[in-house]
Coordinates of C-alpha atoms in Angstrom, one line a residue:
X1 CA 4.2 -8.4 171.9
X2 CA 5.8 -9.3 175.0
X3 CA 8.3 -12.7 173.5
X4 CA 9.5 -14.6 176.3
X5 CA 12.9 -16.8 176.2
X6 CA 12.5 -20.4 177.7
X7 CA 13.7 -21.0 181.1
X8 CA 17.5 -22.1 180.4
X9 CA 17.9 -19.6 177.6
X10 CA 16.3 -16.7 179.7
X11 CA 19.4 -17.3 181.9
X12 CA 22.0 -17.0 179.3
X13 CA 23.5 -13.9 179.2
X14 CA 27.0 -14.9 177.6
X15 CA 28.3 -18.3 176.6
X16 CA 29.9 -18.2 180.5
X17 CA 26.3 -19.1 181.4
X18 CA 26.0 -21.8 178.5
X19 CA 29.0 -23.5 180.0
X20 CA 27.7 -24.0 183.4
X21 CA 24.6 -26.4 181.9
X22 CA 25.0 -30.2 181.4
X23 CA 25.7 -31.7 178.3
X24 CA 22.0 -33.0 178.8
X25 CA 20.5 -29.8 179.3
X26 CA 21.8 -28.7 175.6
X27 CA 19.0 -30.5 173.8
X28 CA 16.6 -28.1 175.9
X29 CA 18.7 -25.3 175.1
X30 CA 18.5 -26.0 171.3
X31 CA 14.7 -26.2 171.5
X32 CA 14.0 -23.0 173.2
X33 CA 16.2 -21.1 171.1
X34 CA 14.8 -22.4 168.1
X35 CA 11.7 -21.5 169.7
X36 CA 12.7 -17.9 170.6
X37 CA 13.9 -17.3 167.0
X38 CA 10.7 -18.6 165.5
X39 CA 8.7 -16.2 167.9
X40 CA 10.8 -13.3 167.4
X41 CA 11.3 -13.4 163.3
X42 CA 7.6 -14.2 162.9
X43 CA 6.8 -11.1 164.6
X44 CA 9.7 -8.5 163.6
X45 CA 10.9 -9.7 160.8
X46 CA 14.4 -11.0 159.4
X47 CA 16.0 -13.7 157.5
X48 CA 14.8 -17.2 159.0
X49 CA 15.4 -20.5 157.7
X50 CA 19.4 -20.1 157.6
X51 CA 19.7 -19.5 161.3
X52 CA 16.9 -22.7 162.5
X53 CA 19.2 -24.9 160.5
X54 CA 22.5 -24.1 162.8
X55 CA 20.9 -23.9 166.1
X56 CA 22.7 -27.0 167.6
X57 CA 26.0 -26.1 165.5
X58 CA 26.0 -22.7 167.3
X59 CA 25.1 -24.0 170.6
X60 CA 28.0 -26.5 170.6
X61 CA 30.2 -23.7 169.2
X62 CA 29.8 -21.8 172.5
X63 CA 30.0 -24.7 174.7
X64 CA 33.2 -25.9 173.5
X65 CA 35.1 -22.9 172.6
X66 CA 36.5 -20.4 174.8
X67 CA 35.1 -17.0 173.0
X68 CA 35.5 -14.4 172.4
X69 CA 38.9 -15.6 173.0
X70 CA 38.3 -18.1 170.1
X71 CA 37.6 -16.6 167.3
X72 CA 34.2 -17.6 165.4
X73 CA 33.7 -16.2 161.7
X74 CA 30.1 -16.7 160.6
X75 CA 29.7 -16.6 156.8
X76 CA 27.0 -16.2 155.8
X77 CA 25.7 -13.8 157.8
X78 CA 22.3 -14.6 158.1
X79 CA 23.1 -17.9 159.7
X80 CA 24.1 -16.1 163.4
X81 CA 21.2 -15.2 164.7
X82 CA 21.6 -17.8 167.6
X83 CA 24.8 -16.6 168.1
X84 CA 23.7 -13.1 168.9
X85 CA 21.2 -14.2 171.3
X86 CA 23.6 -16.3 173.0
X87 CA 26.4 -13.8 173.0
X88 CA 24.7 -10.9 175.3
X89 CA 21.9 -9.7 172.7
X90 CA 19.2 -12.0 173.5
X91 CA 16.6 -9.1 175.0
X92 CA 17.4 -6.5 172.4
X93 CA 16.8 -9.5 169.4
X94 CA 13.7 -7.7 168.8
X95 CA 15.4 -4.8 167.6
X96 CA 17.1 -6.9 164.8
X97 CA 17.4 -5.0 161.5
X98 CA 15.4 -2.1 162.7
X99 CA 16.5 1.7 162.8
X100 CA 19.0 2.3 165.1
X101 CA 18.9 -1.6 166.1
X102 CA 20.9 -4.7 166.2
X103 CA 22.8 -5.6 162.5
X104 CA 21.2 -8.3 160.8
X105 CA 24.5 -9.5 160.2
X106 CA 27.7 -10.1 162.7
X107 CA 29.4 -6.6 163.0
X108 CA 32.3 -5.9 164.9
X109 CA 31.2 -2.2 166.6
X110 CA 28.3 -4.2 168.1
X111 CA 29.7 -7.1 169.9
X112 CA 33.1 -8.4 170.6
X113 CA 32.1 -11.7 169.7
X114 CA 31.4 -10.6 166.2
X115 CA 35.0 -11.3 165.3
X116 CA 34.2 -10.3 161.8
X117 CA 31.8 -8.4 159.5
X118 CA 29.9 -10.4 157.4
X119 CA 27.4 -9.5 154.7
X120 CA 28.3 -10.8 151.6
X121 CA 29.7 -14.5 151.4
X122 CA 32.5 -16.7 151.2
X123 CA 35.0 -14.8 153.2
X124 CA 35.2 -16.6 156.6
X125 CA 38.0 -19.0 155.5
X126 CA 40.1 -16.0 154.7
X127 CA 39.4 -14.1 157.6
X128 CA 39.8 -17.1 160.3
X129 CA 42.9 -18.0 158.5
X130 CA 44.3 -14.3 158.9
X131 CA 43.4 -14.7 162.5
X132 CA 45.2 -18.1 163.1
X133 CA 48.2 -16.8 161.8
X134 CA 48.4 -13.5 163.9
X135 CA 47.7 -15.7 166.6
X136 CA 50.8 -17.8 166.0
X137 CA 52.9 -15.1 165.4
X138 CA 51.7 -13.2 168.6
X139 CA 52.3 -16.8 170.5
X140 CA 48.4 -16.9 171.5
X141 CA 47.0 -20.5 172.5
X142 CA 44.0 -18.9 170.4
X143 CA 41.5 -21.2 168.0
X144 CA 39.7 -19.8 165.1
X145 CA 36.8 -21.6 163.2
X146 CA 35.2 -20.6 160.1
X147 CA 31.7 -21.2 159.9
X148 CA 30.9 -21.8 155.8
X149 CA 27.8 -22.6 154.7
X150 CA 24.5 -21.5 153.0
X151 CA 26.4 -21.9 149.4
X152 CA 29.3 -20.1 150.4
X153 CA 31.7 -22.9 149.2
X154 CA 30.6 -22.3 145.9
X155 CA 32.6 -19.2 145.5
X156 CA 36.5 -19.2 144.3
X157 CA 37.2 -17.0 147.4
X158 CA 36.8 -20.1 149.4
X159 CA 38.9 -22.4 147.6
X160 CA 41.5 -19.4 147.0
X161 CA 41.7 -19.6 151.0
X162 CA 41.7 -23.2 151.2
X163 CA 44.5 -23.4 148.9
X164 CA 46.4 -21.0 151.1
X165 CA 45.4 -22.8 154.6
X166 CA 46.8 -26.0 153.6
X167 CA 50.4 -24.7 153.4
X168 CA 49.8 -22.3 156.3
X169 CA 50.6 -24.2 159.1
X170 CA 47.9 -22.8 160.7
X171 CA 45.6 -24.2 163.6
X172 CA 42.3 -23.1 161.5
X173 CA 39.0 -25.2 161.8
X174 CA 36.7 -24.9 159.0
X175 CA 33.1 -26.0 159.4
X176 CA 31.1 -27.0 155.8
X177 CA 27.7 -26.4 156.7
X178 CA 26.1 -28.4 154.2
X179 CA 22.8 -27.9 153.7
X180 CA 22.4 -27.6 150.0
X181 CA 21.1 -24.4 149.9
X182 CA 21.8 -20.8 149.8
X183 CA 19.0 -18.7 148.9
X184 CA 18.1 -20.8 146.4
X185 CA 19.4 -23.9 145.7
X186 CA 23.0 -24.8 145.4
X187 CA 24.4 -25.5 141.8
X188 CA 27.5 -27.0 139.9
X189 CA 30.0 -29.8 140.5
X190 CA 30.8 -29.1 143.9
X191 CA 27.1 -29.8 144.9
X192 CA 27.4 -32.9 143.1
X193 CA 30.8 -33.7 144.9
X194 CA 29.6 -33.0 148.4
X195 CA 26.3 -34.8 148.1
X196 CA 28.5 -37.8 146.7
X197 CA 30.3 -37.7 150.3
X198 CA 27.0 -37.3 151.9
X199 CA 25.5 -40.3 150.5
X200 CA 28.3 -42.8 150.1
X201 CA 26.8 -45.1 153.0
X202 CA 29.6 -47.4 153.0
X203 CA 32.3 -44.9 153.8
X204 CA 30.4 -43.5 156.8
X205 CA 29.4 -47.0 158.1
X206 CA 33.1 -48.0 157.6
X207 CA 34.4 -44.9 159.0
X208 CA 32.3 -44.6 162.0
X209 CA 33.1 -48.1 163.0
X210 CA 36.5 -47.6 162.7
X211 CA 36.3 -44.1 164.9
X212 CA 34.4 -46.6 167.6
X213 CA 37.4 -48.8 167.9
X214 CA 40.1 -46.2 167.8
X215 CA 38.2 -44.4 170.6
X216 CA 38.8 -47.0 172.8
X217 CA 42.5 -47.1 172.5
X218 CA 44.6 -44.9 175.2
X219 CA 43.7 -41.8 175.8
X220 CA 47.0 -39.1 174.5
X221 CA 48.8 -41.8 172.2
X222 CA 50.1 -40.1 169.2
X223 CA 50.2 -43.5 167.7
X224 CA 46.1 -43.5 167.9
X225 CA 46.4 -40.5 166.1
X226 CA 48.6 -41.4 163.6
X227 CA 46.7 -45.0 163.1
X228 CA 43.1 -43.1 162.6
X229 CA 44.5 -40.8 159.8
X230 CA 46.3 -43.3 157.8
X231 CA 43.3 -45.8 158.1
X232 CA 40.8 -42.9 157.4
X233 CA 43.0 -41.6 154.3
X234 CA 43.0 -45.4 152.7
X235 CA 39.3 -45.7 153.7
X236 CA 38.5 -42.6 151.5
X237 CA 40.6 -44.1 148.4
X238 CA 39.4 -47.1 148.4
X239 CA 35.7 -45.9 149.0
X240 CA 35.3 -42.4 147.1
X241 CA 37.6 -41.5 144.6
X242 CA 36.1 -37.6 144.9
X243 CA 36.3 -37.5 148.8
X244 CA 40.0 -36.3 148.8
X245 CA 39.3 -33.3 147.6
X246 CA 39.9 -30.7 150.6
X247 CA 43.1 -33.6 151.6
X248 CA 44.4 -32.8 148.4
X249 CA 44.8 -29.0 149.6
X250 CA 46.3 -30.3 152.9
X251 CA 43.4 -29.9 154.8
X252 CA 42.3 -33.0 157.0
X253 CA 38.4 -34.0 156.4
X254 CA 36.2 -35.2 159.0
X255 CA 32.7 -35.9 158.3
X256 CA 30.1 -36.0 157.4
X257 CA 27.9 -35.6 160.6
X258 CA 24.6 -34.8 161.4
X259 CA 24.9 -31.3 162.3
X260 CA 21.5 -31.5 164.6
X261 CA 22.7 -34.1 167.1
X262 CA 24.2 -31.5 169.7
X263 CA 25.9 -34.4 171.4
X264 CA 27.7 -35.8 168.8
X265 CA 28.6 -31.8 167.5
X266 CA 29.8 -31.2 171.2
X267 CA 32.2 -34.6 171.2
X268 CA 33.4 -34.0 167.8
X269 CA 34.7 -30.3 168.0
X270 CA 36.2 -31.4 171.7
X271 CA 38.2 -33.7 169.9
X272 CA 39.1 -31.3 166.8
X273 CA 39.6 -28.6 168.8
X274 CA 43.0 -30.8 170.1
X275 CA 43.9 -31.6 166.6
X276 CA 46.6 -29.3 165.2
X277 CA 46.8 -27.9 161.7
X278 CA 44.2 -26.9 159.2
X279 CA 41.2 -29.3 159.0
X280 CA 37.5 -29.6 157.9
X281 CA 34.3 -30.7 159.4
X282 CA 31.5 -31.4 157.1
X283 CA 28.1 -31.2 158.9
X284 CA 25.1 -32.2 157.0
X285 CA 21.9 -29.6 158.0
X286 CA 18.5 -28.6 157.2
X287 CA 17.7 -25.1 156.6
X288 CA 14.7 -24.4 158.2
X289 CA 15.1 -27.0 161.0
X290 CA 12.4 -27.2 163.4
X291 CA 9.8 -25.4 161.4
X292 CA 7.8 -27.6 158.8
X293 CA 7.3 -25.4 156.1
X294 CA 10.8 -23.6 156.2
X295 CA 12.3 -27.6 155.9
X296 CA 9.7 -27.7 152.8
X297 CA 10.4 -24.8 151.2
X298 CA 13.6 -23.3 152.0
X299 CA 13.9 -20.4 149.2
X300 CA 10.3 -19.1 150.3
X301 CA 11.1 -19.1 154.3
X302 CA 14.9 -17.6 153.3
X303 CA 13.1 -14.4 154.7
X304 CA 9.4 -14.5 154.6
X305 CA 8.5 -11.3 155.9
X306 CA 6.1 -11.3 159.2
X307 CA 4.0 -14.6 159.7
X308 CA 1.6 -16.9 161.8
X309 CA 4.1 -18.7 163.4
X310 CA 1.1 -21.2 164.0
X311 CA -0.5 -21.6 160.9
X312 CA 2.2 -20.6 158.2
X313 CA 0.3 -17.6 156.5
X314 CA 2.7 -14.8 155.6
X315 CA 1.2 -11.5 155.7
X316 CA 0.8 -9.7 152.7
X317 CA -0.9 -6.5 152.0
X318 CA -4.3 -6.4 150.6
X319 CA -4.9 -3.4 148.4
X320 CA -8.1 -2.3 146.8
X321 CA -6.4 -0.8 143.2
X322 CA -3.6 -2.5 141.4
X323 CA 0.0 -1.8 142.7
X324 CA 2.9 -1.3 140.9
X325 CA 5.4 -4.2 140.3
X326 CA 8.8 -4.7 141.9
X327 CA 11.6 -3.4 139.5
X328 CA 12.7 -7.2 139.9
X329 CA 10.0 -8.5 138.3
X330 CA 9.8 -5.8 135.5
X331 CA 13.4 -7.3 134.6
X332 CA 12.3 -11.1 134.5
X333 CA 9.2 -10.7 132.4
X334 CA 10.9 -8.2 130.2
X335 CA 13.8 -10.3 129.5
X336 CA 11.7 -13.1 128.3
X337 CA 9.7 -10.7 125.9
X338 CA 13.0 -9.9 124.7
X339 CA 14.6 -13.2 124.4
X340 CA 11.3 -14.5 122.3
X341 CA 11.9 -11.6 119.7
X342 CA 15.9 -12.1 120.0
X343 CA 17.4 -15.4 119.9
X344 CA 20.9 -13.7 120.7
X345 CA 19.7 -12.9 124.2
X346 CA 21.0 -15.0 127.3
X347 CA 20.7 -14.0 131.0
X348 CA 23.3 -15.1 133.6
X349 CA 22.7 -14.5 137.8
X350 CA 25.2 -15.5 140.3
X351 CA 22.9 -17.4 143.2
X352 CA 20.1 -15.0 142.8
X353 CA 17.4 -16.1 140.5
X354 CA 14.6 -15.5 143.3
X355 CA 16.1 -12.3 144.0
X356 CA 16.8 -11.0 140.4
X357 CA 13.5 -12.5 139.0
X358 CA 15.6 -14.6 136.4
X359 CA 14.3 -17.3 137.7
X360 CA 11.2 -16.8 135.3
X361 CA 13.5 -16.9 132.1
X362 CA 15.4 -20.3 133.7
X363 CA 12.0 -22.1 133.9
X364 CA 11.0 -21.3 130.2
X365 CA 14.5 -21.1 128.5
X366 CA 16.6 -23.6 130.5
X367 CA 19.2 -23.4 128.0
X368 CA 19.4 -19.6 127.6
X369 CA 19.6 -18.4 131.4
X370 CA 22.1 -19.7 133.9
X371 CA 22.7 -19.3 137.8
X372 CA 26.2 -19.8 138.0
X373 CA 26.3 -19.9 142.1
X374 CA 27.9 -17.2 144.2
X375 CA 30.7 -16.2 141.6
X376 CA 30.5 -13.1 140.6
X377 CA 33.7 -12.7 138.7
X378 CA 32.7 -15.7 136.8
X379 CA 29.5 -14.5 136.0
X380 CA 31.0 -11.2 134.4
X381 CA 33.7 -13.2 132.5
X382 CA 31.5 -15.7 131.3
X383 CA 29.1 -12.9 130.3
X384 CA 32.3 -12.0 128.3
X385 CA 33.1 -15.0 126.7
X386 CA 29.7 -15.4 125.7
X387 CA 29.6 -12.0 124.2
X388 CA 32.4 -12.8 122.0
X389 CA 30.5 -15.3 120.2
X390 CA 27.5 -13.0 119.3
X391 CA 25.4 -13.4 122.4
X392 CA 23.8 -10.5 123.9
X393 CA 23.9 -11.2 127.5
X394 CA 22.1 -9.6 130.4
X395 CA 24.5 -10.3 133.5
X396 CA 22.1 -9.4 136.7
X397 CA 24.0 -8.7 139.8
X398 CA 23.1 -7.0 142.6
X399 CA 24.7 -3.9 142.9
X400 CA 26.8 -4.2 146.3
X401 CA 27.7 -8.0 144.7
X402 CA 29.2 -6.4 141.6
X403 CA 31.9 -5.0 143.6
X404 CA 33.0 -8.3 143.7
X405 CA 33.8 -8.5 140.1
X406 CA 35.2 -5.4 139.5
X407 CA 38.3 -6.0 137.8
X408 CA 36.6 -8.2 135.2
X409 CA 34.2 -5.4 133.8
X410 CA 37.1 -3.6 133.3
X411 CA 39.7 -6.2 132.1
X412 CA 37.2 -8.7 130.4
X413 CA 34.3 -6.5 129.2
X414 CA 35.3 -2.8 129.2
X415 CA 38.6 -2.9 127.4
X416 CA 37.2 -5.2 124.9
X417 CA 34.1 -3.2 124.4
X418 CA 31.9 -6.2 124.5
X419 CA 28.1 -5.2 124.7
X420 CA 27.1 -6.9 128.0
X421 CA 24.4 -5.8 129.6
X422 CA 25.1 -5.2 133.6
X423 CA 21.7 -5.1 135.2
X424 CA 22.1 -4.0 138.7
X425 CA 19.5 -4.9 140.8
X426 CA 19.2 -3.2 144.5
X427 CA 20.8 -0.7 143.5
X428 CA 21.0 2.4 146.1
X429 CA 19.7 2.1 149.4
X430 CA 18.2 -1.4 150.4
X431 CA 16.6 -1.0 153.8
X432 CA 17.1 -3.6 156.4
X433 CA 20.1 -5.1 155.3
X434 CA 22.3 -2.2 155.9
X435 CA 25.7 -1.2 154.7
X436 CA 27.0 -4.3 153.5
X437 CA 24.2 -4.7 150.8
X438 CA 23.7 -0.8 149.9
X439 CA 24.3 -0.2 146.3
X440 CA 25.9 2.8 147.0
X441 CA 28.7 2.9 144.5
X442 CA 28.2 1.6 141.1
X443 CA 28.0 5.3 139.5
X444 CA 31.3 6.1 140.9
X445 CA 33.4 3.0 140.1
X446 CA 31.5 2.4 136.5
X447 CA 32.0 6.3 135.8
X448 CA 35.6 6.4 135.4
X449 CA 35.7 3.6 132.9
X450 CA 36.3 4.1 129.4
X451 CA 33.8 2.7 126.9
X452 CA 30.7 2.4 129.6
X453 CA 26.9 3.3 129.3
X454 CA 25.7 3.8 132.7
X455 CA 21.8 4.3 133.0
X456 CA 19.1 4.5 135.5
X457 CA 15.4 4.2 134.9
X458 CA 12.9 6.5 136.5
X459 CA 10.2 4.1 136.3
X460 CA 9.2 0.6 134.9
X461 CA 8.4 1.9 131.3
X462 CA 11.5 3.4 131.1
X463 CA 13.3 0.2 132.5
X464 CA 12.0 -1.9 130.0
X465 CA 12.9 0.8 127.1
X466 CA 16.7 0.7 128.3
X467 CA 16.2 -3.1 128.5
X468 CA 15.1 -3.0 124.8
X469 CA 17.8 -0.4 123.6
X470 CA 20.5 -2.4 125.3
X471 CA 20.2 -5.0 122.8
X472 CA 19.5 -3.4 119.6
X473 CA 22.5 -3.9 116.8
X474 CA 23.3 -0.5 117.0
X475 CA 24.2 -0.8 120.6
X476 CA 28.0 -2.3 120.7
X477 CA 29.2 -1.0 124.1
X478 CA 29.0 -2.4 127.8
X479 CA 25.6 -1.0 128.9
X480 CA 25.0 -1.0 132.7
X481 CA 21.4 -0.4 134.0
X482 CA 20.9 0.4 137.9
X483 CA 17.4 0.1 139.7
X484 CA 16.2 -0.2 142.9
X485 CA 15.0 -2.7 145.2
X486 CA 11.5 -2.8 146.0
X487 CA 8.3 -1.3 143.6
X488 CA 7.9 1.0 140.8
X489 CA 5.1 3.6 140.1
X490 CA 3.2 2.2 137.5
X491 CA 0.6 -0.6 137.8
X492 CA -0.1 -0.5 134.0
X493 CA 3.7 -1.2 133.5
X494 CA 3.7 -3.3 130.4
X495 CA 4.1 -0.7 128.0
X496 CA 5.3 -1.1 124.3
X497 CA 8.9 -1.3 123.5
X498 CA 10.6 2.4 122.6
X499 CA 14.4 2.8 121.6
X500 CA 15.8 5.4 123.5
X501 CA 18.6 7.8 122.2
X502 CA 21.8 6.8 124.3
X503 CA 23.2 9.8 126.2
X504 CA 19.9 11.7 126.3
X505 CA 17.7 12.7 129.2
X506 CA 14.5 14.7 129.0
X507 CA 12.9 17.5 130.9
X508 CA 9.7 16.6 132.2
X509 CA 8.9 20.6 133.5
X510 CA 9.8 23.6 133.1
X511 CA 10.2 26.3 135.8
X512 CA 11.7 29.6 136.5
X513 CA 13.1 29.3 140.1
X514 CA 15.7 26.7 140.3
X515 CA 16.7 23.4 138.4
X516 CA 16.4 20.1 139.8
X517 CA 18.3 17.2 138.1
X518 CA 17.6 13.7 139.3
X519 CA 19.1 9.8 137.9
X520 CA 16.8 6.9 138.5
X521 CA 13.8 6.1 140.8
X522 CA 14.6 9.2 143.2
X523 CA 12.9 11.4 140.2
X524 CA 9.4 10.4 141.5
X525 CA 10.6 12.1 145.1
X526 CA 11.5 15.0 143.2
X527 CA 8.1 14.9 141.5
X528 CA 6.5 14.7 145.3
X529 CA 8.9 17.5 146.2
X530 CA 7.3 19.7 143.5
X531 CA 3.7 19.2 143.8
X532 CA 4.5 20.3 147.4
X533 CA 6.8 23.6 146.5
X534 CA 4.3 24.5 143.9
X535 CA 1.7 25.1 146.6
X536 CA 4.2 27.6 148.1
X537 CA 4.4 29.6 145.3
X538 CA 8.2 27.8 144.3
X539 CA 8.3 27.0 140.7
X540 CA 11.1 24.5 139.9
X541 CA 12.2 22.9 136.7
X542 CA 12.8 19.0 136.8
X543 CA 15.2 17.2 134.5
X544 CA 15.5 13.3 134.6
X545 CA 18.7 12.4 133.1
X546 CA 18.5 9.1 132.2
X547 CA 22.0 8.7 131.7
X548 CA 25.2 8.9 134.0
X549 CA 27.6 8.3 131.2
X550 CA 27.4 9.6 128.3
X551 CA 25.7 12.6 129.9
X552 CA 23.6 14.9 127.8
X553 CA 25.7 17.7 127.6
X554 CA 22.9 19.7 125.4
X555 CA 20.7 19.5 128.4
X556 CA 23.2 20.7 131.0
X557 CA 24.2 23.6 128.7
X558 CA 20.5 24.3 128.8
X559 CA 20.1 23.8 132.5
X560 CA 23.3 26.2 133.2
X561 CA 22.2 29.0 130.7
X562 CA 18.9 29.1 132.3
X563 CA 19.2 28.4 136.3
X564 CA 21.6 29.9 139.1
X565 CA 20.5 27.5 141.7
X566 CA 20.6 23.7 140.9
X567 CA 20.0 20.3 143.2
X568 CA 21.1 16.9 141.6
X569 CA 19.2 14.2 143.6
X570 CA 20.6 10.7 143.0
X571 CA 20.2 7.5 145.1
X572 CA 23.8 6.9 145.2
X573 CA 27.4 8.1 146.8
X574 CA 27.3 11.4 146.4
X575 CA 31.4 11.5 146.1
X576 CA 31.8 11.0 142.6
X577 CA 28.4 10.3 141.6
X578 CA 26.0 11.4 139.4
X579 CA 26.3 15.0 140.9
X580 CA 29.7 15.2 140.8
X581 CA 29.4 14.7 136.9
X582 CA 27.4 17.5 136.6
X583 CA 29.6 19.7 138.7
X584 CA 32.7 18.9 136.3
X585 CA 31.0 19.6 133.4
X586 CA 30.1 23.2 135.2
X587 CA 33.3 23.8 136.0
X588 CA 34.7 22.4 132.3
X589 CA 32.4 24.8 130.6
X590 CA 33.1 27.7 133.3
X591 CA 29.5 27.9 134.5
X592 CA 28.8 29.8 137.6
X593 CA 25.7 28.2 139.5
X594 CA 25.2 27.4 142.9
X595 CA 24.6 23.5 143.3
X596 CA 23.9 21.5 145.8
X597 CA 23.8 17.6 145.4
X598 CA 21.7 15.3 147.3
X599 CA 22.2 11.5 147.4
X600 CA 24.1 8.8 149.7
X601 CA 26.6 10.8 152.1
X602 CA 30.0 10.0 152.5
X603 CA 29.7 7.8 155.2
X604 CA 28.6 4.4 156.2
X605 CA 24.5 4.4 156.4
X606 CA 23.2 1.8 158.8
X607 CA 20.3 -0.2 158.4
X608 CA 16.3 0.6 158.3
X609 CA 13.6 1.0 156.1
X610 CA 13.9 2.9 152.7
X611 CA 11.6 5.7 154.2
X612 CA 13.7 6.0 157.4
X613 CA 17.1 6.0 155.4
X614 CA 15.7 8.2 152.5
X615 CA 14.8 11.3 155.1
X616 CA 18.0 10.3 156.9
X617 CA 20.2 10.9 153.8
X618 CA 17.7 13.9 153.0
X619 CA 16.5 12.6 149.5
X620 CA 13.2 12.1 150.3
X621 CA 10.2 14.2 148.9
X622 CA 10.4 16.2 152.0
X623 CA 13.9 16.5 151.7
X624 CA 14.7 17.8 148.4
X625 CA 11.8 20.2 149.0
X626 CA 13.5 21.4 152.4
X627 CA 16.8 21.7 150.3
X628 CA 15.0 23.7 147.6
X629 CA 13.9 26.4 149.9
X630 CA 16.9 26.7 151.8
X631 CA 18.6 27.3 148.6
X632 CA 16.2 29.8 147.2
X633 CA 16.4 31.5 150.9
X634 CA 20.6 31.0 150.8
X635 CA 20.5 29.6 154.1
X636 CA 22.2 26.1 152.6
X637 CA 25.9 25.4 152.9
X638 CA 26.7 25.5 148.7
X639 CA 28.7 22.8 148.0
X640 CA 29.8 24.6 144.5
X641 CA 29.4 28.5 143.4

């Protein structure tokens, strides 16, 4: 489909082209930019509502600031589609999130305008502060702007950065894009605080009137700035006791202002560019602005997939037969089943109730399931605190987000041997979100921690049984269950619960030529590979190990006593992962075998569909079959022999 930008947008190949336009033309630029995002995302997919909400802000920033010399740091990255389009990537934007195409997030190697790589949230203030301090040290008159929004301000890291920024004597501007949303609605006291500021009509009316008066004073006079500061500080204290939070951190607060008024934004940013020191501009925006359906249901339209931009119909695949559910939905429904039988069960998620499907439990059992905001560290230690009181907590965190709470798992959960169940959604390659979201590292970084059980289900039934086993009274250790993004393999998945022996795998198929050991969902790729290999006269054995820690040593003794050629398969980092655990066992027990490990290689894997990435990494069904053929013909580089 040939998607064409509007008359003004098609002439903007860089922010310098944008600056050539008059202020009155910026309204048209915003309209065209918003429409272009709608046109492209509806046909090619991607994040949607977040970038629509910051169209005016994006245009104003590039109009006012001298980018890329002045540095913009976006937080979170899926707000940055308009930024990409205005900075020389308009014609390639149709490749956004496609294999070998543009990244869905800011990426330093992609453009000089992407000053900081962003995938996870709440990093912008720290990064921009670092840039600001460096500019001052080098004597550069370079401005640094952190655009933080979509729930990112709920994370503790943002407050750590502001605490430093207030005393760092830095020329930093923080723009708080307040749309009351992350992917799901924001939660917590900060949300209520921001709402209090936003809805204080008395404060806003008086402030606007005073600024209008001060604006008529002679320009460039220091006394007008001093008066403005004193008057506004007094006004805040008089009208709203809570509105001094940012200024108590020595960060000057301005706002809130309408984030969709391009003229007001340009004027305000020009003024603030000349005000020294750390400052925060609070803007109010609507996530999904300009597309009515996205404004009405912002969670649904965060990343809707392909859709008809006219009717709003989101295209769904239609099947003649029942399809397997997503692993996340199996988790969401299973935890309710378990909680109905076990009154000690609780659920925790950091800002992902929809993505993790804990939303089902939150709706049915609101006193037992909690969204704590973008606060992975807090989620882990909160779970530990609940566990000390006899609660059995299922803490559901995306694998790549779990990295942010590593110390809490070590210090607060593992050392104290608390039976918290860590459910790692999106473990393994995740597809179009790319390297910031791939769940590559959880097996290596958890495998080295004492007192940890690490497991991965091969299918939906196994996930249910692992969840069931994790809450039994006999299980008194931290219990990791990792499972991938997307669908499983069992349309009829709701099977009776069965206790699994911890640390015990299973032999799924006998064989004579070689053994293939798998962990988790890639076991299904192994089964497909074996079906193909058997038509070629090759007969592999298949072992589903279920647990990485403790690993089934009895099963491994069987494997190494009977097979001299072995392949390990995992949807995780090869370095230090499941295959490494097998090699360690082999070395410790002085076995000799030719072992090839398949998994995520020791490099950054970019974005693409899951099929494309599994193929690239060599552990899809064809990659496994090819490795088996080469291993038997000794055409493969043996990793350990």
